[in-house]
Structure formats: structure tokens, C-alpha cells
mmCIF file of C-alpha atoms in Angstrom:
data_model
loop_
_atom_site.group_PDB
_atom_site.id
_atom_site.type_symbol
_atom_site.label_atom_id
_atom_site.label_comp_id
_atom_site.label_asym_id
_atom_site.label_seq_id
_atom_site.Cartn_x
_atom_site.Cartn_y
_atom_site.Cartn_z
ATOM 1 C CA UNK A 220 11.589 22.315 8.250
ATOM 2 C CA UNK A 221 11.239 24.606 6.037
ATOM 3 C CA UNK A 222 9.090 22.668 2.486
ATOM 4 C CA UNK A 223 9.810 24.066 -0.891
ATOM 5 C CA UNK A 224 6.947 24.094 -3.655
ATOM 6 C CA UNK A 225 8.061 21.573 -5.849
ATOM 7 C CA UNK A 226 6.811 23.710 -8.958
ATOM 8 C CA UNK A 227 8.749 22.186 -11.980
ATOM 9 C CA UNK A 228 10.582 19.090 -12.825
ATOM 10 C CA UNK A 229 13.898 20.681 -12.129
ATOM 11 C CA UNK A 230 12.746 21.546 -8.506
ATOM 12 C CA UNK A 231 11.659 18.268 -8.139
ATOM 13 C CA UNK A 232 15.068 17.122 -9.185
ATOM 14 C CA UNK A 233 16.677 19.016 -7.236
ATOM 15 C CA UNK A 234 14.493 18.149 -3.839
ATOM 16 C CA UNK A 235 15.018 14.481 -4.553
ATOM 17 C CA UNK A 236 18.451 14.783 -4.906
ATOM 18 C CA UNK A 237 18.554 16.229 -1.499
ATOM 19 C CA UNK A 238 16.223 13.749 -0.084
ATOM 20 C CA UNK A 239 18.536 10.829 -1.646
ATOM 21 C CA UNK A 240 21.013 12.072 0.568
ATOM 22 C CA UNK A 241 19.219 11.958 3.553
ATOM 23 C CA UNK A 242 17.466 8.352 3.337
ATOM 24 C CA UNK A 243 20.302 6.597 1.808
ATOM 25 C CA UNK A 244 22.236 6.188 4.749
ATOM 26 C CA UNK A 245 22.261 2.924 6.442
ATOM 27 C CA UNK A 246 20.044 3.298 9.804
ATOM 28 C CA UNK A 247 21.774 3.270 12.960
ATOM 29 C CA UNK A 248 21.255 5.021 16.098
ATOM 30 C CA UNK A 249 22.554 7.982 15.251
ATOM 31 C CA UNK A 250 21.094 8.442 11.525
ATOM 32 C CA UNK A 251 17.938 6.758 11.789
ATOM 33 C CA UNK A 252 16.540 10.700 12.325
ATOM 34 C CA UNK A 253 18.251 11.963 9.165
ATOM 35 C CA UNK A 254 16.677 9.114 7.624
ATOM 36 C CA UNK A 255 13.333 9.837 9.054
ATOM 37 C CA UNK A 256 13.673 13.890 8.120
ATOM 38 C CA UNK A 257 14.393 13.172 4.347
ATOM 39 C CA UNK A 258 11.266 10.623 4.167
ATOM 40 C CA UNK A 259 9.480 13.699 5.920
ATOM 41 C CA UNK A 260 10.442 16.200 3.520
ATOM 42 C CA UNK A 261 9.919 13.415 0.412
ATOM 43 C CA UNK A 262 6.106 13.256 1.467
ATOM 44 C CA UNK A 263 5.755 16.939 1.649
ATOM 45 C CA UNK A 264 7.105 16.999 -1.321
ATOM 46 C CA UNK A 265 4.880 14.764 -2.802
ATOM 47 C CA UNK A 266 1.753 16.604 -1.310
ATOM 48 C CA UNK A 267 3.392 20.311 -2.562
ATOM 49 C CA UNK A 268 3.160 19.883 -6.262
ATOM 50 C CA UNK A 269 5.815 17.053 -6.739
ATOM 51 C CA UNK A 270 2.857 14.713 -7.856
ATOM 52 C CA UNK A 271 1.853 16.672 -10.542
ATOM 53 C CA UNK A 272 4.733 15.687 -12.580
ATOM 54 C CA UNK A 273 4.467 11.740 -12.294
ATOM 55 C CA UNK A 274 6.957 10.271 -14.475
ATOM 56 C CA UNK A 275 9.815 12.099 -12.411
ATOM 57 C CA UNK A 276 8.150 10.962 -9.593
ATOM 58 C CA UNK A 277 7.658 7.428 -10.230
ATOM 59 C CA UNK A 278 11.417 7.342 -11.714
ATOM 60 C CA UNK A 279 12.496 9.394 -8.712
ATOM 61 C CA UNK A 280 11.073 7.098 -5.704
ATOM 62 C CA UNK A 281 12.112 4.145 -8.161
ATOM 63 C CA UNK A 282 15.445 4.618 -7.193
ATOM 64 C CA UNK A 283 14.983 5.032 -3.892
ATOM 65 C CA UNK A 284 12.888 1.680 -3.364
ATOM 66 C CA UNK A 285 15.758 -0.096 -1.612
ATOM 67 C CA UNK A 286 16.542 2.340 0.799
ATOM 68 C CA UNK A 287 12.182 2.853 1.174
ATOM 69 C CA UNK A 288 11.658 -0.455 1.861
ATOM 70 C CA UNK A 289 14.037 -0.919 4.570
ATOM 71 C CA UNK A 290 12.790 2.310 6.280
ATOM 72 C CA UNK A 291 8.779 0.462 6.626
ATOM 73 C CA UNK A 292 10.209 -2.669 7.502
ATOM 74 C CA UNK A 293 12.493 -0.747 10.386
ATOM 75 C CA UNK A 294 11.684 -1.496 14.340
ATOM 76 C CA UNK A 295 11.783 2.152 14.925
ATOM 77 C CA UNK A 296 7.911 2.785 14.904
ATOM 78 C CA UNK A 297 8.720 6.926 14.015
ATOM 79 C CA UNK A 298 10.609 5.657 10.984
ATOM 80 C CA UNK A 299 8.273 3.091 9.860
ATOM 81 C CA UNK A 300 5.361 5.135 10.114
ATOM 82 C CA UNK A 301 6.432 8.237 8.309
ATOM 83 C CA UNK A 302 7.737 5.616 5.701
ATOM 84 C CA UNK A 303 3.576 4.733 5.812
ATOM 85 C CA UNK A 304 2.426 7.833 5.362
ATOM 86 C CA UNK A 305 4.569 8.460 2.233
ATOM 87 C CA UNK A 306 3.149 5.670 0.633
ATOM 88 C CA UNK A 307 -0.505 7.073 1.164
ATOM 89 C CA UNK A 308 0.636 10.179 0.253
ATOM 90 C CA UNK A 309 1.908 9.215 -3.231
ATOM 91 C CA UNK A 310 -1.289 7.176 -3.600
ATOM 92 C CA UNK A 311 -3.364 10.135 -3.203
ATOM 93 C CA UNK A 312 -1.238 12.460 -5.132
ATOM 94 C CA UNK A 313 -0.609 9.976 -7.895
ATOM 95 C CA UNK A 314 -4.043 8.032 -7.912
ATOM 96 C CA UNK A 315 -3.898 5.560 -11.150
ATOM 97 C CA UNK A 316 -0.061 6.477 -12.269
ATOM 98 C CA UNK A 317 0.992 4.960 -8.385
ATOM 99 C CA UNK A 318 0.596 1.476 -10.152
ATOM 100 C CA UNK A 319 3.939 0.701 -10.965
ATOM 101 C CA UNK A 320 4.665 1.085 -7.247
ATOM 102 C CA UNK A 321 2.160 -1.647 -6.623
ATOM 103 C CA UNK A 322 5.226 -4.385 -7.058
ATOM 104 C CA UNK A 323 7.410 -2.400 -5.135
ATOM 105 C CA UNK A 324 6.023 -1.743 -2.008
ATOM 106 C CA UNK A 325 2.455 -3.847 -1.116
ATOM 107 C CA UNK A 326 4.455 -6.796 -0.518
ATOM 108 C CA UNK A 327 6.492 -4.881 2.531
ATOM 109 C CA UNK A 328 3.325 -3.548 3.540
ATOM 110 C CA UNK A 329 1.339 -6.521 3.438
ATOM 111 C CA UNK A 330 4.279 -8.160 5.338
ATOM 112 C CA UNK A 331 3.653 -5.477 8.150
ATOM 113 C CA UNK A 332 0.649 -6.604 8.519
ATOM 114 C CA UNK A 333 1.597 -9.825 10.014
ATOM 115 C CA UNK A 334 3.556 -8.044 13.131
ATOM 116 C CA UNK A 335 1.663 -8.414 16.530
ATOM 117 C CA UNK A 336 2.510 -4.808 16.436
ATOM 118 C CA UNK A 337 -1.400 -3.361 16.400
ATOM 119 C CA UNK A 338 0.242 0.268 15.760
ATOM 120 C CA UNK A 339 2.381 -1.418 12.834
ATOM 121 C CA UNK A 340 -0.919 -3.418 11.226
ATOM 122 C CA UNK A 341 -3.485 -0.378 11.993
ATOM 123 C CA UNK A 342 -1.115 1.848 9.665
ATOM 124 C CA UNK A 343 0.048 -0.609 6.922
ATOM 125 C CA UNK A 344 -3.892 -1.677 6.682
ATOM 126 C CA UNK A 345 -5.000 2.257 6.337
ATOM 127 C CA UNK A 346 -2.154 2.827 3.898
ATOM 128 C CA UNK A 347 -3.546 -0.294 1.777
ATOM 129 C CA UNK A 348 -7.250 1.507 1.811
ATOM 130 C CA UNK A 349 -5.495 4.566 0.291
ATOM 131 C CA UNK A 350 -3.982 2.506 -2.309
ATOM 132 C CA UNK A 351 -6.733 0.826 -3.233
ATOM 133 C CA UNK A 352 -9.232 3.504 -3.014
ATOM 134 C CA UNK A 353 -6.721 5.934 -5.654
ATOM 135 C CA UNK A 354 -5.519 3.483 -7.330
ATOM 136 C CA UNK A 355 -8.519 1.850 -8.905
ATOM 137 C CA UNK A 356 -6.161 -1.128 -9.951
ATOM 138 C CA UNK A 357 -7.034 -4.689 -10.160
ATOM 139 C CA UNK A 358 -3.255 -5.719 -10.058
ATOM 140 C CA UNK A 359 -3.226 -5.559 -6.421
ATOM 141 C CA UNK A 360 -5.223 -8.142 -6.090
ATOM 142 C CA UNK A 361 -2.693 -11.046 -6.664
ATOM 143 C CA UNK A 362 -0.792 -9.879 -3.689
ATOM 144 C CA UNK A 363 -4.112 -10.076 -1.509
ATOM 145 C CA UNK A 364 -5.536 -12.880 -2.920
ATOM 146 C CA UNK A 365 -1.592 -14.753 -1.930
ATOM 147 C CA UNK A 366 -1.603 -12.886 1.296
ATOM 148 C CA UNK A 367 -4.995 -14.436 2.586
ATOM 149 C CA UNK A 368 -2.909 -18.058 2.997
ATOM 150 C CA UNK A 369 -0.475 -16.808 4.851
ATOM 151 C CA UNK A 370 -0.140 -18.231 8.551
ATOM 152 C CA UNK A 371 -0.660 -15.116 10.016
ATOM 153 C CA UNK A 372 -4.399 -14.398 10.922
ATOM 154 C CA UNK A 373 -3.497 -10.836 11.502
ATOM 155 C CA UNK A 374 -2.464 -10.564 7.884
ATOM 156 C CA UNK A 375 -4.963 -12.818 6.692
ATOM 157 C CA UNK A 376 -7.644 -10.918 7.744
ATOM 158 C CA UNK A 377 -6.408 -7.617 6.629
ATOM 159 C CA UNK A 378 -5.878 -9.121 3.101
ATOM 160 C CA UNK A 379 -9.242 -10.359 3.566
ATOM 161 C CA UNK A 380 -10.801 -6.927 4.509
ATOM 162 C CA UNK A 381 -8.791 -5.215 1.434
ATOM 163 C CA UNK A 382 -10.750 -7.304 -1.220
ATOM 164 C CA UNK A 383 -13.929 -6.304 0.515
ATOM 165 C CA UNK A 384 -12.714 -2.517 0.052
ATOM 166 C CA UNK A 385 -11.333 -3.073 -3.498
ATOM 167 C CA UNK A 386 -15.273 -4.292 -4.410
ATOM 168 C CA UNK A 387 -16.835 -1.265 -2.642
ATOM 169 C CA UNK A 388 -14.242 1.226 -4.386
ATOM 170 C CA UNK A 389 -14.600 -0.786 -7.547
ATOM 171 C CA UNK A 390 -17.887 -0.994 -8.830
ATOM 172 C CA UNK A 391 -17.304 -2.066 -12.546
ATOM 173 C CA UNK A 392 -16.627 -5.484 -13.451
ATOM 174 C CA UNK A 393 -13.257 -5.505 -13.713
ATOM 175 C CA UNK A 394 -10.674 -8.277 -14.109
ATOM 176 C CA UNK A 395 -9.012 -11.244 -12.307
ATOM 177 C CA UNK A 396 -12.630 -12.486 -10.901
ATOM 178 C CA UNK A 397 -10.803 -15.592 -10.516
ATOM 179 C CA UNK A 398 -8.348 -14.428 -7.588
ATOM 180 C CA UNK A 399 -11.769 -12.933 -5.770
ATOM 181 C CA UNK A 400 -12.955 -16.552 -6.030
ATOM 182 C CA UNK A 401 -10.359 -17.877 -4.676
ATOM 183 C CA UNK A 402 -10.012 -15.482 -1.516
ATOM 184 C CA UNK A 403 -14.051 -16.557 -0.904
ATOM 185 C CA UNK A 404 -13.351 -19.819 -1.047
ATOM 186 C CA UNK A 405 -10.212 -19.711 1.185
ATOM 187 C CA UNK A 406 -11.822 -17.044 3.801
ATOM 188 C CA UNK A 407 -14.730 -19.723 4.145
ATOM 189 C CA UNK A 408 -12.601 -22.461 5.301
ATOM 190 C CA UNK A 409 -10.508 -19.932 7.512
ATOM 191 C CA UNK A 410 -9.286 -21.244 11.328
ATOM 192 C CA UNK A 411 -10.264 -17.559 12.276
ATOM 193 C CA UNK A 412 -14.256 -17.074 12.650
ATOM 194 C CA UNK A 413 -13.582 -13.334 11.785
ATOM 195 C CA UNK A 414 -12.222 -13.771 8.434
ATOM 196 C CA UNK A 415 -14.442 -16.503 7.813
ATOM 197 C CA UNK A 416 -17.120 -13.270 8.692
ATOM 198 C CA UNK A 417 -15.511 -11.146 6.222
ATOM 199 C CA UNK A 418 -15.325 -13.730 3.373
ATOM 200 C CA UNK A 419 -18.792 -13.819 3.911
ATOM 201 C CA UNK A 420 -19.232 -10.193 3.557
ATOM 202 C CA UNK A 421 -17.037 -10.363 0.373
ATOM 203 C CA UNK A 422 -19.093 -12.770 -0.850
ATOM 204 C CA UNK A 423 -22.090 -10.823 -1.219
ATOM 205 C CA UNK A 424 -20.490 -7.538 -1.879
ATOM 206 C CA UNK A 425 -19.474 -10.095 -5.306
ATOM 207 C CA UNK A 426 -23.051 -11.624 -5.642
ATOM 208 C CA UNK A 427 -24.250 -7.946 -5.705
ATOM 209 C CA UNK A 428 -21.449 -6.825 -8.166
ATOM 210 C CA UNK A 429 -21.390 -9.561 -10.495
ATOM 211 C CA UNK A 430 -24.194 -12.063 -10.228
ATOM 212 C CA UNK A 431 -23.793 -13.823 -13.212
ATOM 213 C CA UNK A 432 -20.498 -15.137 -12.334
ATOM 214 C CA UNK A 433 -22.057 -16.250 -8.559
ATOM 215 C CA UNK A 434 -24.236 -18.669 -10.244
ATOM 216 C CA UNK A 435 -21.317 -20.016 -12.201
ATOM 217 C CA UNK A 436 -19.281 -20.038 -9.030
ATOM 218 C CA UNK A 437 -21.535 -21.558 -6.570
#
């Protein structure tokens, strides 16, 4: 497939508007691959210059969230994880100016997460590092901090491991201390002896991060 450089705001425009075409289709059978090819050519887009103009960007892929969405959450592993990989790829391309996407698509990637799928999980929990790591946002946390109660361990301990990478990217104080509380507090009490392991681990990545607020915690 032959990838355009995505050099100006009108090429951009006129690449998504090709792209719309492609993954606005609903997935069957027969156009789950056209589906698959536009999501392709949307995250070489995105890692060809389209990132450097973010507001068409973010507007752009804001339109196409429905349509997204559906693609990560699809049983077709090929379509799912190219869906994955344009996620990372606007993370990195965008870093900070990705967080309005934060709403949009971490909750179907989270969700992933709780598939016995290990293929699914091992991608949706790589593509969460990636956010986290470019993003630099605390406003993921409320979706990890939620996501560490759910009844799936699998989830539950990838939430868990995603606060313990959001303190190691993160090394200023920050924000929301409270929702890091309360995922040490849950993780301690977890069924699963593994995320029990890592709540310890997040604990003292905190304690080394923020002391002060340990003592008042403990």
C-alpha cells in the first residue's frame, strides 16, 4: 500500500476522508479486510507526519470513535490488533495532546483486558504502557483505579500493573493521590496473590514518591 506523507492539514483531510470510507463499513466477512486496510493506512498516517498537526487529528479520529471502537472490540484478532497498534501509535505521535482520547478508548481497551485471550490482553496491556508512558496524564487513572474491582483477575491485575507504570513514568507529585490509595488498599485484599504482589510493589514505588502522604495513609 502505497502511504502518502501527510504534509499539511489539507493532506491530512484528504487521507482521512479516504480512510472514513474504508473503516466505516459494518464488519462482515467480506469487509472486515477493507476495514482492517483503512485502520492500516490511518496508523501510517499517523506515524508519516499526520501527528504533527493535532487538532485535525484529534477532531479527525473523533469522528471515527464509533466505528474504532468496534474494530478493538472485534473477534477477528488481525482487526483488533491493528486497531491496537493505532492507538499506540497516536500515543506516541501525539504524547500529551492524545488526552482527550483517554475517555474514548481506555475503557475498550481496559475491557480487552479481561478476555482469556492472552494475545488480546498482551496487546491491550502494551498499548496502555504507551499511553501512559506519552501521555504523562493523571486522568487515566480513574479508569484504572475502577478497573482494579472488576471480577476479572486478568484485568485486575493489568490495571494493577498500569498504576505501578504510571508512578515509574511519573515522577512528580501529581494529582488524584487518592485513587492510588485506593488501588493499594484494594490490591492488598486481592483473591489473586499476584496482584496482591503488585499492590505491594505499588506501594513502595508511592512510599518512595511521596512519603509524606504514606505516613498519613498508613
Amino acid at each position: 500500500m502505497f502511504i502518502r506523507k501527510c504534509s499539511s492539514p489539507s493532506a491530512l483531510k484528504s487521507e482521512l476522508e479516504d480512510i472514513r470510507r474504508k473503516v466505516s463499513v459494518q464488519e462482515t466477512g467480506a469487509s472486515w479486510n477493507t476495514i482492517e486496510q483503512g485502520i492500516v493506512q490511518l496508523t501510517q498516517c499517523c506515524k508519516n507526519g499526520g501527528c504533527a498537526f493535532a487538532t485535525e487529528v484529534v477532531a479527525g479520529i473523533r469522528s471515527l470513535s464509533i466505528p474504532l471502537n468496534n474494530a478493538m472490540n472485534s473477534e477477528r484478532s488481525r482487526l483488533s490488533g491493528a486497531t491496537i497498534e493505532l492507538i499506540t501509535a497516536l500515543s506516541v505521535g501525539l504524547g500529551p495532546a492524545f488526552k482527550p482520547f483517554l475517555s474514548i478508548f481506555i475503557p475498550t481497551i481496559l475491557g480487552l483486558c479481561a478476555r482469556t485471550n492472552k494475545v488480546s490482553t498482551s496487546r491491550a496491556k502494551a498499548s496502555i504502557f504507551a499511553v501512559i508512558k506519552h501521555t504523562q496524564s493523571s486522568s487515566i487513572l480513574p479508569y484504572l483505579a475502577a478497573s482494579v474491582h472488576n471480577k476479572s483477575p486478568s484485568l485486575r491485575l493489568v490495571a494493577a500493573e498500569s498504576v505501578l507504570a504510571y508512578l515509574n513514568f511519573n515522577t512528580s507529585n501529581g494529582t488524584r493521590t487518592h485513587l492510588i490509595e485506593d488501588v493499594i488498599q484494594s490490591t492488598s485484599e486481592d483473591a489473586s496473590a499476584v496482584v496482591r504482589a503488585v499492590g505491594k510493589t505499588i506501594y513502595e514505588a508511592y512510599k518512595a514518591l511521596l512519603p509524606d502522604n504514606v505516613e498519613r495513609f498508613v
